[in-house]
Short mmCIF file of C-alpha atoms in Angstrom, two decimals:
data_model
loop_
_atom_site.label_atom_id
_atom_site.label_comp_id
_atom_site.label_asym_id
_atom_site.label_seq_id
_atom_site.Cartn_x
_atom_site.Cartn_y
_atom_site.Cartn_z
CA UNK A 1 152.63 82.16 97.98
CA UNK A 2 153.80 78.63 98.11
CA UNK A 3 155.56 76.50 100.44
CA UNK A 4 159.07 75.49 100.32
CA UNK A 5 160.97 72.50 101.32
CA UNK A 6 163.32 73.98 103.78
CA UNK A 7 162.54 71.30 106.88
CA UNK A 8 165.48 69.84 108.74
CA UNK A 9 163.43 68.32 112.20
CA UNK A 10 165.45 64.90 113.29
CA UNK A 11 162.92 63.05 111.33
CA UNK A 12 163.50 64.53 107.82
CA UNK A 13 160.03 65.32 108.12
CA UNK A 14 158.06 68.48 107.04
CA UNK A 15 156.31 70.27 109.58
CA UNK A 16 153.08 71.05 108.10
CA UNK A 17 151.01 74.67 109.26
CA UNK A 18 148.49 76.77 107.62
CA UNK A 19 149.28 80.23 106.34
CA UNK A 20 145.80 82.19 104.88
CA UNK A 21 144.79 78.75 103.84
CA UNK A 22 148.49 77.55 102.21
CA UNK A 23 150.83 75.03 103.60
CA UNK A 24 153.94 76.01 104.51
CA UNK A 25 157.15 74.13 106.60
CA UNK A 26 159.28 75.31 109.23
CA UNK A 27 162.64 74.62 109.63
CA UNK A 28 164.86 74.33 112.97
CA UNK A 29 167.17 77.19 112.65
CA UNK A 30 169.09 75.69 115.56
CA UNK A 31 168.49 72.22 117.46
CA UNK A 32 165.15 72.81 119.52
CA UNK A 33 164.31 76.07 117.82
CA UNK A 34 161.53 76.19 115.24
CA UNK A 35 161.51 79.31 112.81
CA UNK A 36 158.95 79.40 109.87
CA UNK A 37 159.84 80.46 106.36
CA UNK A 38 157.34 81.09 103.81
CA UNK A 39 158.05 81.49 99.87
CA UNK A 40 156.09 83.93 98.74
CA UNK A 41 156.61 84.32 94.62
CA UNK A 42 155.05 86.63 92.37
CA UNK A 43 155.81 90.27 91.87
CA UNK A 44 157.45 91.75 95.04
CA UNK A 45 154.57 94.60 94.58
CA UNK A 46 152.45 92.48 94.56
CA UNK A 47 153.66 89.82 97.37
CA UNK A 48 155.43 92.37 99.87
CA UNK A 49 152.07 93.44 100.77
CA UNK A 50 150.71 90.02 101.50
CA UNK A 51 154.29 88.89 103.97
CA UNK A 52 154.41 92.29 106.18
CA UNK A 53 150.59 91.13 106.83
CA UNK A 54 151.34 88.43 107.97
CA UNK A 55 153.17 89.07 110.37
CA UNK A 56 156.92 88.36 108.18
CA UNK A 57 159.93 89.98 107.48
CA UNK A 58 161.50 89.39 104.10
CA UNK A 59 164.92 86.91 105.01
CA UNK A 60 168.00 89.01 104.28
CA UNK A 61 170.90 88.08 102.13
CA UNK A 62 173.16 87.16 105.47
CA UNK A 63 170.13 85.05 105.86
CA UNK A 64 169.97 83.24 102.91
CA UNK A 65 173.85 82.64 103.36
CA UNK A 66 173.29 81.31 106.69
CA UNK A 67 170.76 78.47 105.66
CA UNK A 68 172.75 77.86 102.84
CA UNK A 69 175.34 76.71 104.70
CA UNK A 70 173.57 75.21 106.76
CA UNK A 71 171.70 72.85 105.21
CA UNK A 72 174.81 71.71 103.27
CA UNK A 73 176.55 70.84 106.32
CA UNK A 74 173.30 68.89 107.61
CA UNK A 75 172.41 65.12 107.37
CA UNK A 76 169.16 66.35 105.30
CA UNK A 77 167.99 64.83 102.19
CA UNK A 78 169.30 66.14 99.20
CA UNK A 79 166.05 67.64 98.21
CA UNK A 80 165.85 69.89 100.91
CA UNK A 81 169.36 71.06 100.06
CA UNK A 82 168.70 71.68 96.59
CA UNK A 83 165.69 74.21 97.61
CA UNK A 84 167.95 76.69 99.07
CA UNK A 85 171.12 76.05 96.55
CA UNK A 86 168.84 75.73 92.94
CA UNK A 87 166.47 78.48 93.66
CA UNK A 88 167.28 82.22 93.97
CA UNK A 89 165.84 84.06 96.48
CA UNK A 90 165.04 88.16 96.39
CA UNK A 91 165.91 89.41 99.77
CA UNK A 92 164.60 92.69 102.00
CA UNK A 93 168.07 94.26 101.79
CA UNK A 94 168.61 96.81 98.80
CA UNK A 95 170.94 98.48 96.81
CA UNK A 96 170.03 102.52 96.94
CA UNK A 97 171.38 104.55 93.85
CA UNK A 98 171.64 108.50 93.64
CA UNK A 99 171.52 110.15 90.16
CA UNK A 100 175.46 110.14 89.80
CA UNK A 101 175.34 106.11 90.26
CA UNK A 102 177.08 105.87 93.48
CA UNK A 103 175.32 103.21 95.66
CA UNK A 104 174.47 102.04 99.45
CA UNK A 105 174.00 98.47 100.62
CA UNK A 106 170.69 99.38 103.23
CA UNK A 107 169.95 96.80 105.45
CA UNK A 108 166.24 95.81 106.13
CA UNK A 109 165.56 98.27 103.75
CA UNK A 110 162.11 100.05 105.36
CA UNK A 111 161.00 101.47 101.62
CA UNK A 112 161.01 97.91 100.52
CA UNK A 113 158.49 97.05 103.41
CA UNK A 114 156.25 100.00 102.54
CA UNK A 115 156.27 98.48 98.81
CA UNK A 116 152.65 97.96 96.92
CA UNK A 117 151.30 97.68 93.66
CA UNK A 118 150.97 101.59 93.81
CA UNK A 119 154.78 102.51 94.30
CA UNK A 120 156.06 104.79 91.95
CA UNK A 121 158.83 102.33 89.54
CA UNK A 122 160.74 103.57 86.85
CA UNK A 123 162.06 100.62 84.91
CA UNK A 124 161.44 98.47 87.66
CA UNK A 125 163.05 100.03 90.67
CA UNK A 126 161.40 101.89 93.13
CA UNK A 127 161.65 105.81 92.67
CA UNK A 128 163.10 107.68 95.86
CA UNK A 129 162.13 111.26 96.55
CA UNK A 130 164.77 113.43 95.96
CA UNK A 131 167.12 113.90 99.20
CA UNK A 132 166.27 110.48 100.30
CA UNK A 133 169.53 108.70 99.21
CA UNK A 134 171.08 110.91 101.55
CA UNK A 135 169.80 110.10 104.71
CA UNK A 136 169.75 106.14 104.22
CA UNK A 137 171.90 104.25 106.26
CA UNK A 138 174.24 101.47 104.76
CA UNK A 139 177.65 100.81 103.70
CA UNK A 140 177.89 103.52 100.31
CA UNK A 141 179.97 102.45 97.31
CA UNK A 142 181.37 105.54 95.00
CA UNK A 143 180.76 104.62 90.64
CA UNK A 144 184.48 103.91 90.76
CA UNK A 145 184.07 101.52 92.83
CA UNK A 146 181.23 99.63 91.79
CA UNK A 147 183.83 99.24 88.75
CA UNK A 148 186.30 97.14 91.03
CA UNK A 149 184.27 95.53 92.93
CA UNK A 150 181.33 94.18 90.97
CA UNK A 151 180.81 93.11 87.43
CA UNK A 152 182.36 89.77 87.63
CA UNK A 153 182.55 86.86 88.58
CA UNK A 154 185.14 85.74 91.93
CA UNK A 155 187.61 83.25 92.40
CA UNK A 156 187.32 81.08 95.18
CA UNK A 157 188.24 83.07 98.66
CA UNK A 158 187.71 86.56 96.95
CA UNK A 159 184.72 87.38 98.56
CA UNK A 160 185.87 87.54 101.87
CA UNK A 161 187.50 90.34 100.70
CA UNK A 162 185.11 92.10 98.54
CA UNK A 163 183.72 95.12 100.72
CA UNK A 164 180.14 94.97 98.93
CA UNK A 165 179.93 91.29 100.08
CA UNK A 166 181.49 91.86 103.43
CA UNK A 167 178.59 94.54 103.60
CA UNK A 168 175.75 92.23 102.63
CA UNK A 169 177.15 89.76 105.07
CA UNK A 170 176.82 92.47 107.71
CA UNK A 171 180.63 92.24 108.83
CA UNK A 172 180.71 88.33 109.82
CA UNK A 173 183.70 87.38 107.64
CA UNK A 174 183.39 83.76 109.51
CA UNK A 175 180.10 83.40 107.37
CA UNK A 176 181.59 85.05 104.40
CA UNK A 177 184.48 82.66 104.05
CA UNK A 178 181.67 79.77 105.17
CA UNK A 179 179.66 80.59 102.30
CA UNK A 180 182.38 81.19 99.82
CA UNK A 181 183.62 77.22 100.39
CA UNK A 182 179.90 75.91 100.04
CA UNK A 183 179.09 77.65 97.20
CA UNK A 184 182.79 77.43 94.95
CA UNK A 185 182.45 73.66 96.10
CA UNK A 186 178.66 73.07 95.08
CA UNK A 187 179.79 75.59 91.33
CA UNK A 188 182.57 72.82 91.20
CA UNK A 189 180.07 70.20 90.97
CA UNK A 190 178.13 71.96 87.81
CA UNK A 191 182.03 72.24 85.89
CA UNK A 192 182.36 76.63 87.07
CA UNK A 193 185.86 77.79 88.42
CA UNK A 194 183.73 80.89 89.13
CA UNK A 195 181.52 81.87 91.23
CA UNK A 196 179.68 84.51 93.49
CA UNK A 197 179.78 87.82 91.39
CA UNK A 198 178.21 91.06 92.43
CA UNK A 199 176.65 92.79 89.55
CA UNK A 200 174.60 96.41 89.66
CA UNK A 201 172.80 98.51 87.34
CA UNK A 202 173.89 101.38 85.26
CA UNK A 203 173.39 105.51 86.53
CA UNK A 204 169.92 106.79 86.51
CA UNK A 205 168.93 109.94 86.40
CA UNK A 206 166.47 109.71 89.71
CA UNK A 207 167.68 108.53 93.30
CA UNK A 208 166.05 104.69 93.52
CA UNK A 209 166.29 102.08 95.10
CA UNK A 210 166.06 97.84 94.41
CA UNK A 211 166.43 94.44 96.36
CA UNK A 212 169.31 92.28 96.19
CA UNK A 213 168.94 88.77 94.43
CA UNK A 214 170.80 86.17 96.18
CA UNK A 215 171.50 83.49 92.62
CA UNK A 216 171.19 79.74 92.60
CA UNK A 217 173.79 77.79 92.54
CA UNK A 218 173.74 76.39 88.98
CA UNK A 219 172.27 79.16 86.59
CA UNK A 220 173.56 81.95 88.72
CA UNK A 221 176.55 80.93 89.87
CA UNK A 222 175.75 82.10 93.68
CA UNK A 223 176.22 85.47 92.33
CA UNK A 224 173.76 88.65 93.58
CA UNK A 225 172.42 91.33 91.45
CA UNK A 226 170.61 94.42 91.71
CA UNK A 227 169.09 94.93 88.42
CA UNK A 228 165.84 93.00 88.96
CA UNK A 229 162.70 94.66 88.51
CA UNK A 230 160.50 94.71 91.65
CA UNK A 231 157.04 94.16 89.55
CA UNK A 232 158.79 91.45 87.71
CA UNK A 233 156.26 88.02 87.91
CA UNK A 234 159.54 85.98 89.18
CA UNK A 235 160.13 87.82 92.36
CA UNK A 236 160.72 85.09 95.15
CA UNK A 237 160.68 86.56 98.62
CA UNK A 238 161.49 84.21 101.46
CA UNK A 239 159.10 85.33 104.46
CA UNK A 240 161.07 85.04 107.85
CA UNK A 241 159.29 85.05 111.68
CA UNK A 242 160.60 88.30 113.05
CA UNK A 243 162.49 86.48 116.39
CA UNK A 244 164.80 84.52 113.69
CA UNK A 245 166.91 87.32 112.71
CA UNK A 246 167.84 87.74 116.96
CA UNK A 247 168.08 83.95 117.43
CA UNK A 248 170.44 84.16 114.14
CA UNK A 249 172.52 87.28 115.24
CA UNK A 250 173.05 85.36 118.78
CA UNK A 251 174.25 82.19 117.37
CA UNK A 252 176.77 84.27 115.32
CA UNK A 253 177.97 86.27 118.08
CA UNK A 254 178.54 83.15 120.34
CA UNK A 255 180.31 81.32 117.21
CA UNK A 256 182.44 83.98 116.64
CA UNK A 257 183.13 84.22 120.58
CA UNK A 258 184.17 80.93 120.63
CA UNK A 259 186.50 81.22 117.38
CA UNK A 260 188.31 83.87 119.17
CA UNK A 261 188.95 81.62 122.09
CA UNK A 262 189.79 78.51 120.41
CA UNK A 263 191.93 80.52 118.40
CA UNK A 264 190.34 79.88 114.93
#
């Protein structure tokens, strides 16, 4: 666990704490409101363990897009930018697979919280009883549609329509298309027309289950993926104080209330 430059106080300064002996910074989610965030890197069987005790929740992939955006429409330094846009970040929601290779986006996905060195993987992804898939809540994607809708990467504005992003951004097409200008505008600046691509992994024969990878910027193009392996030594979960995912939900719903009156 390390900290990460994510500070935005009207100052430009970090706000230093103490986490278990390690430094960490919070960031102002909104003006006035303070929400820690705490990188935690390593294996995510390894580090999951260490953020639910805590006291964190891993930051979602709506999250992620949230700062993102953010921060790039901030008057912060250009450092603190560049540690949510250059870095990827693993997030707590997941893609579930059955055996046939149809797939759900699960929010907050609980078997990911429960995850630990001892978890049952199979080439990296956790291994669901059998049944399980079916009773998991989240926005489910047949095989043939995975084939559409992921694989590649998006032109500029596609997203908005792509119903496995759309699902990942938990409905709020106002941060969809947000995110989709950032991040096309910050791929312009490293020479990529492209951007933002969703990309799963292949049929298994066991029910299991993932996280989604939100990509940097540059290497990754902004894209996600679902085919990293959750005992992998570059996991990078983003711990998140449980009262910013309200505060965040809030702010969207009053954005999005005042869209509709103004019109937008």
């Amino acid at each position: 666990m390390r900290s990460l430059q994510l500070n935005d106080n009207e100052n430009n300064q970090p706000v230093i704490s103490q986490l278990g002996g390690h430094p960490y910074r919070t960031l102002a989610v909104h003006p006035h409101e303070k929400i820690d965030y705490v990188l935690f890197d390593g294996s995510n069987t390894e580090q999951m363990p260490l953020l639910v005790a805590e006291g964190f929740v891993p930051a979602s992939a709506a999250q992620i897009m949230q700062r993102r955006v953010d921060v790039l429409n901030s008057n912060v330094p250009q450092e603190v930018k560049d540690s949510w846009w250059k870095k990827y970040f693993d997030t707590g929601d997941a893609p579930a697979y059955d055996s046939q290779g149809n797939m759900k986006v699960v929010l907050d996905a609980q078997p990911l919280l429960e995850l630990t060195s001892k978890s049952k993987l199979h080439n990296g992804a956790l291994v669901l009883p059998q049944g399980t898939y079916a009773g998991l809540q989240g926005e489910e994607f047949s095989k043939e549609q995975l084939v559409q809708y992921a694989g590649k990467c998006l032109n500029k504005g596609q997203s908005v329509d792509n119903p496995v992003w759309v699902a990942l951004a938990r409905g709020d097409k106002t941060l969809l298309s947000e995110y989709d200008t950032a991040a096309f505008a910050r791929a312009k600046e490293f020479g990529y027309d492209t951007a933002m691509g969703i990309f799963v992994v292949s049929p298994r024969e066991k029910e299991n289950m993932r996280l989604w990878v939100v990509g940097d910027v540059g290497y990754s193009l902004a894209c996600v993926y679902s085919d990293y392996d959750l005992d992998c030594c570059d996991g990078c979960l983003v711990g998140v104080a449980p009262e910013a995912r309200v505060l965040a939900s809030k702010y969207r719903a009053k954005r999005t209330l005042l869209d509709r009156i103004l019109g937008r």
